[in-house]
Coordinates of C-alpha atoms in Angstrom, one line a residue:
M22 CA 25.4 -4.6 29.8
S23 CA 23.3 -4.7 26.7
T24 CA 20.7 -2.0 26.2
P25 CA 17.1 -3.4 26.4
A26 CA 15.2 -3.2 23.1
P27 CA 12.9 -0.2 22.9
T28 CA 9.2 -0.7 23.3
P29 CA 7.5 -0.4 19.9
P30 CA 5.3 2.7 19.6
L31 CA 2.0 0.8 19.1
S32 CA 2.8 -1.8 21.7
G33 CA -0.3 -2.4 23.9
L34 CA -2.8 -1.8 21.1
R35 CA -5.0 -4.8 20.2
V36 CA -6.2 -4.9 16.5
L37 CA -8.8 -7.3 15.3
D38 CA -8.4 -7.9 11.5
L39 CA -11.6 -9.2 10.0
A40 CA -10.8 -8.0 6.5
T41 CA -9.8 -9.7 3.3
L42 CA -8.2 -8.8 0.0
F43 CA -6.2 -6.5 0.5
A44 CA -6.5 -2.9 1.8
G45 CA -7.9 -3.7 5.2
P46 CA -5.5 -6.5 6.0
L47 CA -2.5 -4.5 4.8
A48 CA -3.6 -1.6 7.0
A49 CA -3.5 -4.0 10.0
T50 CA -0.1 -5.3 8.9
L51 CA 1.3 -1.7 9.0
L52 CA 0.0 -1.3 12.5
G53 CA 1.4 -4.7 13.5
D54 CA 4.8 -3.7 12.1
F55 CA 5.1 -1.1 14.8
G56 CA 4.1 -3.3 17.7
A57 CA 0.3 -3.6 17.7
D58 CA -1.0 -7.1 18.7
V59 CA -2.9 -7.9 15.5
V60 CA -5.3 -10.9 15.6
K61 CA -6.3 -12.1 12.1
I62 CA -9.8 -13.6 12.3
E63 CA -10.7 -15.8 9.4
H64 CA -13.7 -18.0 8.6
P65 CA -13.1 -21.6 9.8
R66 CA -13.8 -23.1 6.4
K67 CA -13.0 -20.2 4.1
P68 CA -9.6 -18.7 4.8
D69 CA -8.5 -15.2 3.6
P70 CA -8.3 -15.6 -0.2
S71 CA -4.8 -14.0 -0.2
R72 CA -3.5 -17.3 1.1
G73 CA -4.2 -18.7 -2.4
H74 CA -3.4 -15.6 -4.5
G75 CA -0.3 -15.7 -6.7
P76 CA 2.6 -18.1 -6.6
A77 CA 3.0 -20.7 -3.9
K78 CA 5.9 -22.8 -2.7
D79 CA 5.3 -26.3 -1.4
G80 CA 1.6 -25.5 -1.2
V81 CA 2.2 -22.4 0.9
G82 CA 0.9 -19.1 -0.5
L83 CA 3.7 -16.5 -0.6
W84 CA 1.6 -13.4 -0.7
W85 CA 0.1 -14.3 2.7
K86 CA 3.6 -14.5 4.2
V87 CA 3.9 -10.8 3.7
L88 CA 0.3 -9.8 4.3
G89 CA 0.0 -11.9 7.4
R90 CA 3.2 -11.0 9.1
N91 CA 3.1 -9.9 12.7
K92 CA -0.4 -11.3 13.1
R93 CA -1.7 -14.1 15.3
T94 CA -4.4 -16.1 13.5
M95 CA -7.6 -17.5 14.7
T96 CA -10.8 -18.8 13.1
L97 CA -14.3 -17.5 13.9
D98 CA -17.6 -17.8 12.0
L99 CA -19.2 -14.4 12.9
S100 CA -22.6 -15.5 11.5
T101 CA -23.0 -18.1 14.3
P102 CA -24.2 -17.2 17.8
G103 CA -21.0 -18.5 19.3
G104 CA -18.9 -16.6 16.8
R105 CA -20.9 -13.4 17.5
D106 CA -20.5 -13.7 21.2
T107 CA -16.8 -14.5 21.0
L108 CA -16.2 -11.5 18.8
L109 CA -18.0 -9.2 21.2
R110 CA -15.8 -10.5 24.0
L111 CA -12.7 -9.9 21.9
A112 CA -13.9 -6.4 21.0
A113 CA -14.3 -5.6 24.7
G114 CA -10.5 -5.8 25.1
A115 CA -9.5 -4.5 21.7
D116 CA -8.6 -1.0 20.5
V117 CA -9.3 -1.3 16.7
I118 CA -11.4 -3.5 14.4
V119 CA -10.6 -3.5 10.7
E120 CA -13.4 -4.9 8.5
N121 CA -14.3 -4.7 4.8
F122 CA -17.6 -6.5 4.5
R123 CA -20.3 -4.9 2.4
P124 CA -22.3 -2.3 4.3
G125 CA -24.9 -3.9 6.5
T126 CA -23.2 -7.3 6.9
L127 CA -22.0 -6.8 10.4
E128 CA -25.3 -5.3 11.4
R129 CA -27.1 -8.4 10.0
W130 CA -25.0 -10.5 12.3
G131 CA -25.7 -8.3 15.3
L132 CA -22.2 -6.9 15.2
G133 CA -22.9 -3.3 14.1
W134 CA -21.5 -0.2 15.6
E135 CA -24.2 -0.1 18.2
E136 CA -23.3 -3.5 19.6
L137 CA -19.6 -3.1 19.3
S138 CA -19.4 0.3 20.9
A139 CA -21.7 -0.9 23.7
A140 CA -19.1 -3.7 24.3
N141 CA -16.3 -1.2 24.2
P142 CA -16.9 2.6 24.0
R143 CA -13.2 3.2 23.3
L144 CA -13.2 1.0 20.2
V145 CA -12.2 2.4 16.7
L146 CA -14.0 0.6 13.9
A147 CA -12.3 1.0 10.5
R148 CA -14.7 0.1 7.7
V149 CA -12.9 -0.2 4.3
T150 CA -15.2 -0.7 1.3
G151 CA -15.1 0.0 -2.4
F152 CA -17.6 3.0 -2.2
G153 CA -18.1 3.9 1.4
Q154 CA -20.9 3.2 3.9
F155 CA -23.6 5.3 2.1
G156 CA -24.5 6.6 -1.3
P157 CA -26.0 5.0 -4.4
Y158 CA -23.0 2.7 -5.0
S159 CA -22.4 1.7 -1.4
H160 CA -23.7 -1.9 -1.7
R161 CA -21.8 -2.7 -4.9
P162 CA -18.8 -5.1 -4.6
G163 CA -15.7 -3.0 -4.7
F164 CA -12.1 -3.9 -5.6
G165 CA -9.0 -1.8 -6.2
T166 CA -9.2 -2.2 -10.0
L167 CA -12.5 -0.3 -9.9
A168 CA -11.0 2.5 -7.8
E169 CA -8.1 2.8 -10.2
A170 CA -10.6 3.1 -13.0
M171 CA -13.1 5.5 -11.3
S172 CA -10.5 7.8 -9.7
G173 CA -9.2 9.0 -13.0
F174 CA -5.9 7.2 -12.6
A175 CA -6.4 4.7 -15.5
A176 CA -7.6 7.5 -17.8
L177 CA -4.3 9.3 -17.1
T178 CA -2.1 6.3 -17.6
G179 CA -0.8 4.9 -20.8
E180 CA 0.3 6.1 -24.2
P181 CA -1.6 8.9 -25.9
D182 CA -2.9 6.6 -28.7
G183 CA -3.4 3.6 -26.4
P184 CA -6.1 2.5 -24.0
P185 CA -6.4 3.5 -20.4
T186 CA -3.9 1.4 -18.4
L187 CA -4.4 -0.4 -15.1
P188 CA -1.4 -1.2 -12.8
P189 CA -0.3 -4.8 -12.7
F190 CA -0.4 -4.9 -8.9
G191 CA -2.7 -3.7 -6.1
L192 CA -2.1 0.0 -6.3
A193 CA -5.4 1.3 -5.1
D194 CA -5.5 -1.3 -2.2
S195 CA -2.0 -0.3 -1.1
V196 CA -2.8 3.4 -1.2
A197 CA -6.0 2.7 0.7
A198 CA -4.1 0.7 3.3
L199 CA -1.8 3.5 4.0
A200 CA -4.8 5.9 4.3
T201 CA -6.5 3.5 6.6
A202 CA -3.5 3.1 8.9
Y203 CA -3.3 6.9 9.1
A204 CA -7.0 7.2 9.8
V205 CA -6.8 4.7 12.6
T206 CA -3.9 6.4 14.3
T207 CA -5.7 9.7 13.9
A208 CA -8.8 8.3 15.5
L209 CA -6.7 6.8 18.3
A210 CA -5.1 10.2 18.9
A211 CA -8.6 11.7 19.2
R212 CA -9.5 9.0 21.7
T213 CA -6.8 10.2 24.0
R214 CA -8.7 13.5 24.3
T215 CA -12.3 12.3 24.2
G216 CA -12.0 8.9 25.8
R217 CA -14.3 7.5 23.1
G218 CA -13.7 5.6 19.9
Q219 CA -15.4 6.2 16.5
I220 CA -16.0 4.9 13.0
V221 CA -13.5 5.2 10.2
D222 CA -15.3 5.1 6.9
L223 CA -12.8 4.7 4.1
A224 CA -13.8 4.1 0.4
L225 CA -11.2 2.8 -2.0
I226 CA -12.1 5.3 -4.6
E227 CA -11.2 8.3 -2.4
P228 CA -7.4 7.8 -1.6
M229 CA -6.8 7.2 -5.3
L230 CA -8.5 10.4 -6.2
S231 CA -6.4 12.2 -3.6
V232 CA -3.1 10.9 -5.1
I233 CA -3.8 12.1 -8.6
G234 CA -3.2 15.6 -7.3
P235 CA -4.8 18.9 -8.6
H236 CA -6.8 17.4 -11.5
P237 CA -10.2 18.2 -9.9
L238 CA -9.1 21.8 -9.3
W239 CA -7.7 22.1 -12.8
Y240 CA -11.1 21.1 -14.2
D241 CA -13.1 23.2 -11.8
Q242 CA -11.2 26.4 -12.6
L243 CA -10.0 25.9 -16.2
G244 CA -12.2 23.1 -17.6
Y245 CA -8.9 21.3 -18.2
V246 CA -8.8 17.5 -18.6
Q247 CA -5.3 16.1 -18.9
P248 CA -4.9 13.5 -21.6
R249 CA -2.7 10.4 -21.5
T250 CA 0.9 11.4 -22.1
G251 CA 2.8 8.1 -21.7
N252 CA 6.0 8.6 -19.8
R253 CA 6.0 12.3 -20.6
S254 CA 4.8 15.1 -18.3
R255 CA 2.7 18.1 -19.1
N256 CA 4.6 20.0 -16.5
N257 CA 8.2 19.6 -17.5
A258 CA 10.7 18.0 -19.9
P259 CA 12.8 16.1 -20.6
R260 CA 10.9 13.5 -18.5
N261 CA 10.8 10.1 -20.0
T262 CA 12.4 6.6 -20.1
Y263 CA 15.3 6.1 -22.5
R264 CA 17.0 3.0 -23.8
T265 CA 20.7 2.6 -23.4
A266 CA 23.2 1.0 -25.8
D267 CA 23.2 -2.3 -23.9
G268 CA 19.4 -2.6 -24.0
S269 CA 18.7 -1.3 -20.5
W270 CA 16.3 1.5 -19.6
V271 CA 16.8 4.6 -17.5
A272 CA 14.3 7.3 -16.3
V273 CA 15.2 11.0 -16.3
S274 CA 13.4 13.7 -14.4
T275 CA 13.9 17.5 -14.7
S276 CA 11.3 18.9 -12.4
A277 CA 13.8 21.5 -11.3
Q278 CA 15.0 24.1 -13.8
S279 CA 18.6 23.7 -12.7
I280 CA 18.5 20.0 -13.3
A281 CA 17.1 20.5 -16.8
E282 CA 20.0 22.8 -17.6
R283 CA 22.5 20.3 -16.3
V284 CA 21.0 17.5 -18.4
L285 CA 21.2 19.5 -21.6
R286 CA 24.8 20.6 -21.0
L287 CA 25.7 17.0 -20.3
V288 CA 24.3 15.7 -23.5
G289 CA 26.0 18.4 -25.5
R290 CA 23.0 20.6 -26.3
P291 CA 23.6 23.7 -24.2
E292 CA 22.2 26.0 -26.9
L293 CA 18.7 24.7 -26.1
T294 CA 18.9 26.2 -22.6
D295 CA 19.0 29.7 -24.3
E296 CA 15.7 29.2 -26.0
P297 CA 12.9 31.4 -24.5
W298 CA 10.7 28.3 -24.1
F299 CA 13.3 26.6 -22.0
A300 CA 12.8 29.0 -19.1
D301 CA 10.0 27.0 -17.4
G302 CA 8.6 23.5 -17.1
T303 CA 5.5 24.2 -19.2
G304 CA 7.6 25.6 -22.1
R305 CA 9.9 22.7 -22.0
A306 CA 7.0 20.3 -22.0
A307 CA 5.7 21.9 -25.1
H308 CA 9.0 21.1 -26.8
A309 CA 9.3 17.6 -25.5
D310 CA 10.1 16.1 -29.0
V311 CA 13.2 18.3 -29.3
L312 CA 14.4 17.5 -25.8
D313 CA 13.7 13.8 -26.0
E314 CA 15.6 13.5 -29.2
A315 CA 18.6 15.4 -27.6
V316 CA 18.7 13.3 -24.5
G317 CA 17.6 10.0 -26.0
S318 CA 20.1 10.0 -28.8
W319 CA 23.0 10.7 -26.3
I320 CA 21.8 7.9 -24.0
A321 CA 21.3 5.5 -26.8
R322 CA 25.1 5.6 -27.6
R323 CA 26.2 4.6 -24.1
T324 CA 25.8 1.7 -21.7
R325 CA 23.6 2.0 -18.7
D326 CA 26.6 2.2 -16.4
E327 CA 28.2 4.9 -18.5
V328 CA 25.0 6.9 -18.5
L329 CA 24.4 6.6 -14.8
A330 CA 28.0 7.6 -14.0
A331 CA 27.9 10.7 -16.2
F332 CA 24.6 11.8 -14.8
E333 CA 25.8 11.4 -11.2
K334 CA 29.0 13.4 -12.0
A335 CA 26.8 16.1 -13.5
E336 CA 24.5 16.0 -10.5
A337 CA 21.5 15.4 -12.8
A338 CA 18.5 13.3 -11.8
I339 CA 18.4 9.8 -13.2
A340 CA 17.5 6.2 -12.1
P341 CA 17.8 2.8 -13.7
V342 CA 14.5 1.1 -14.5
Y343 CA 14.6 -1.9 -12.2
D344 CA 12.8 -5.2 -12.0
V345 CA 12.7 -7.1 -8.7
R346 CA 16.1 -8.7 -9.3
D347 CA 17.7 -5.3 -9.6
V348 CA 16.0 -4.1 -6.4
L349 CA 17.4 -7.0 -4.4
D350 CA 20.9 -6.4 -5.6
D351 CA 20.9 -2.6 -5.3
P352 CA 23.4 -1.2 -2.7
Q353 CA 21.1 1.7 -1.7
Y354 CA 18.3 -0.7 -0.8
Q355 CA 20.8 -2.9 1.0
A356 CA 22.1 0.0 3.0
L357 CA 18.6 1.0 4.0
G358 CA 17.6 -2.6 4.9
T359 CA 14.5 -2.1 2.6
V360 CA 14.3 -5.9 2.0
T361 CA 15.0 -8.1 5.0
E362 CA 15.3 -11.8 5.8
V363 CA 12.6 -13.3 8.0
P364 CA 12.9 -16.9 9.5
D365 CA 9.8 -19.0 8.8
P366 CA 9.0 -22.4 10.2
E367 CA 7.2 -23.5 6.9
L368 CA 9.7 -22.2 4.3
G369 CA 12.9 -21.4 6.1
P370 CA 14.5 -18.0 5.6
I371 CA 12.4 -15.8 3.3
R372 CA 13.0 -12.2 2.0
M373 CA 10.3 -9.5 2.0
Q374 CA 9.9 -5.8 2.2
N375 CA 10.9 -4.4 5.6
V376 CA 8.7 -2.0 7.7
L377 CA 7.7 1.0 5.8
F378 CA 9.8 3.7 7.6
R379 CA 12.5 4.1 10.2
L380 CA 12.0 5.6 13.7
S381 CA 15.1 6.5 15.5
A382 CA 13.9 5.7 19.0
T383 CA 11.1 3.2 18.6
P384 CA 11.6 1.2 15.4
G385 CA 9.2 -1.3 14.0
A386 CA 10.2 -4.9 13.2
I387 CA 8.9 -8.0 11.5
R388 CA 8.6 -10.5 14.3
W389 CA 7.2 -13.4 12.2
A390 CA 5.8 -14.0 8.7
G391 CA 2.2 -15.0 8.0
R392 CA 1.1 -18.0 10.1
P393 CA -1.0 -21.0 9.1
H394 CA -4.8 -20.7 9.1
G395 CA -6.2 -20.7 12.7
A396 CA -2.8 -21.4 14.2
D397 CA -3.5 -19.4 17.4
T398 CA -7.2 -20.1 17.8
T399 CA -6.9 -22.2 21.0
D400 CA -4.4 -19.9 22.6
L401 CA -6.5 -16.7 21.9
L402 CA -9.7 -18.3 23.2
T403 CA -7.8 -19.4 26.3
E404 CA -6.5 -15.9 26.8
L405 CA -10.1 -14.7 26.5
G406 CA -10.9 -16.9 29.5
L407 CA -12.6 -19.8 27.8
G408 CA -12.0 -23.2 29.2
P409 CA -11.6 -26.5 27.2
A410 CA -15.3 -27.3 27.4
E411 CA -16.4 -23.9 26.0
I412 CA -13.8 -24.2 23.2
D413 CA -15.1 -27.7 22.4
T414 CA -18.7 -26.3 22.3
L415 CA -17.6 -23.6 19.8
R416 CA -15.9 -26.2 17.6
A417 CA -19.0 -28.4 17.7
E418 CA -21.1 -25.4 16.6
G419 CA -18.7 -24.7 13.7
A420 CA -18.0 -21.2 15.2
V421 CA -14.3 -21.8 15.2

């Protein structure tokens, strides 16, 4: 007899995703990957802009296929009386709402915390904005780029003589999504003790500030402001990217002293390990020019495969610098199942990142890719107890 599939850990949770672009929706995706019933609610005439972001195939936006996975989709104009009433009915049976409107928008529609918690005292309301729900910047429009700039990340990134550098992808939004999913599960854990929900107030600028590490403490205690160092580190060396003889690139890290010693022995410069300054990461970082020349010149005379094989044999830390083609071909990613194939009725089999981590007893799964705009509206309204006449009334009003 076959063993029944385990129940996903978040099975039974209902999440209403009211958010757009990108942190809030991605947080809801992460919850859906582990079993939550996520309902994506979009405006009837203005779909989530992520449906039109980036490349498309046959008119179908590809980014949405990832961001919208494991979500049922319905339309609802929250600014209409019918839309407001329908959302309150949905909220009464939900566990979590994720939204990223500017502060005060839900309140203007009669859908603030007072009304939502009255409809469901156990509800967790996750509010994801650029700058938080209060403070002098709270009503400014906020995007991940602004968080990358204001958190100190951009000032730290780039070559020493170059401009501050922004990432070419949604880094701040992705970090905020992870933080939001963590915050929501934390609030749900608290609910098991108190019986009541609460508000999650997450500002995009704060998770990015968290991931840059001890820089605020360094400045507070030492007045130290780290400058841009390119691919080098102020804490250890050699640490850089190096070009191989066949035009590829590899990245070397020597955060551990033993690894640094192995690398210098491998590249034929063991005498450098006897230098007094080699004894700790800070000393090595101060002599990065010497170490980069030793490592870089050795790597430059060999192909990427030769370099990787030699480093692996020496048990020294190295990785090839990949583009997405390399990622999809890599045997380690394949062994982990990091990229998986998902059937899709619009595009056929498509490949995308798998769920974020593996649980041994209750794993997550991608059940379907992002669905068309409003595909499940009628089914969800019917589940809510609305009959055909009531649904027709909402359609006539423009509420759905």
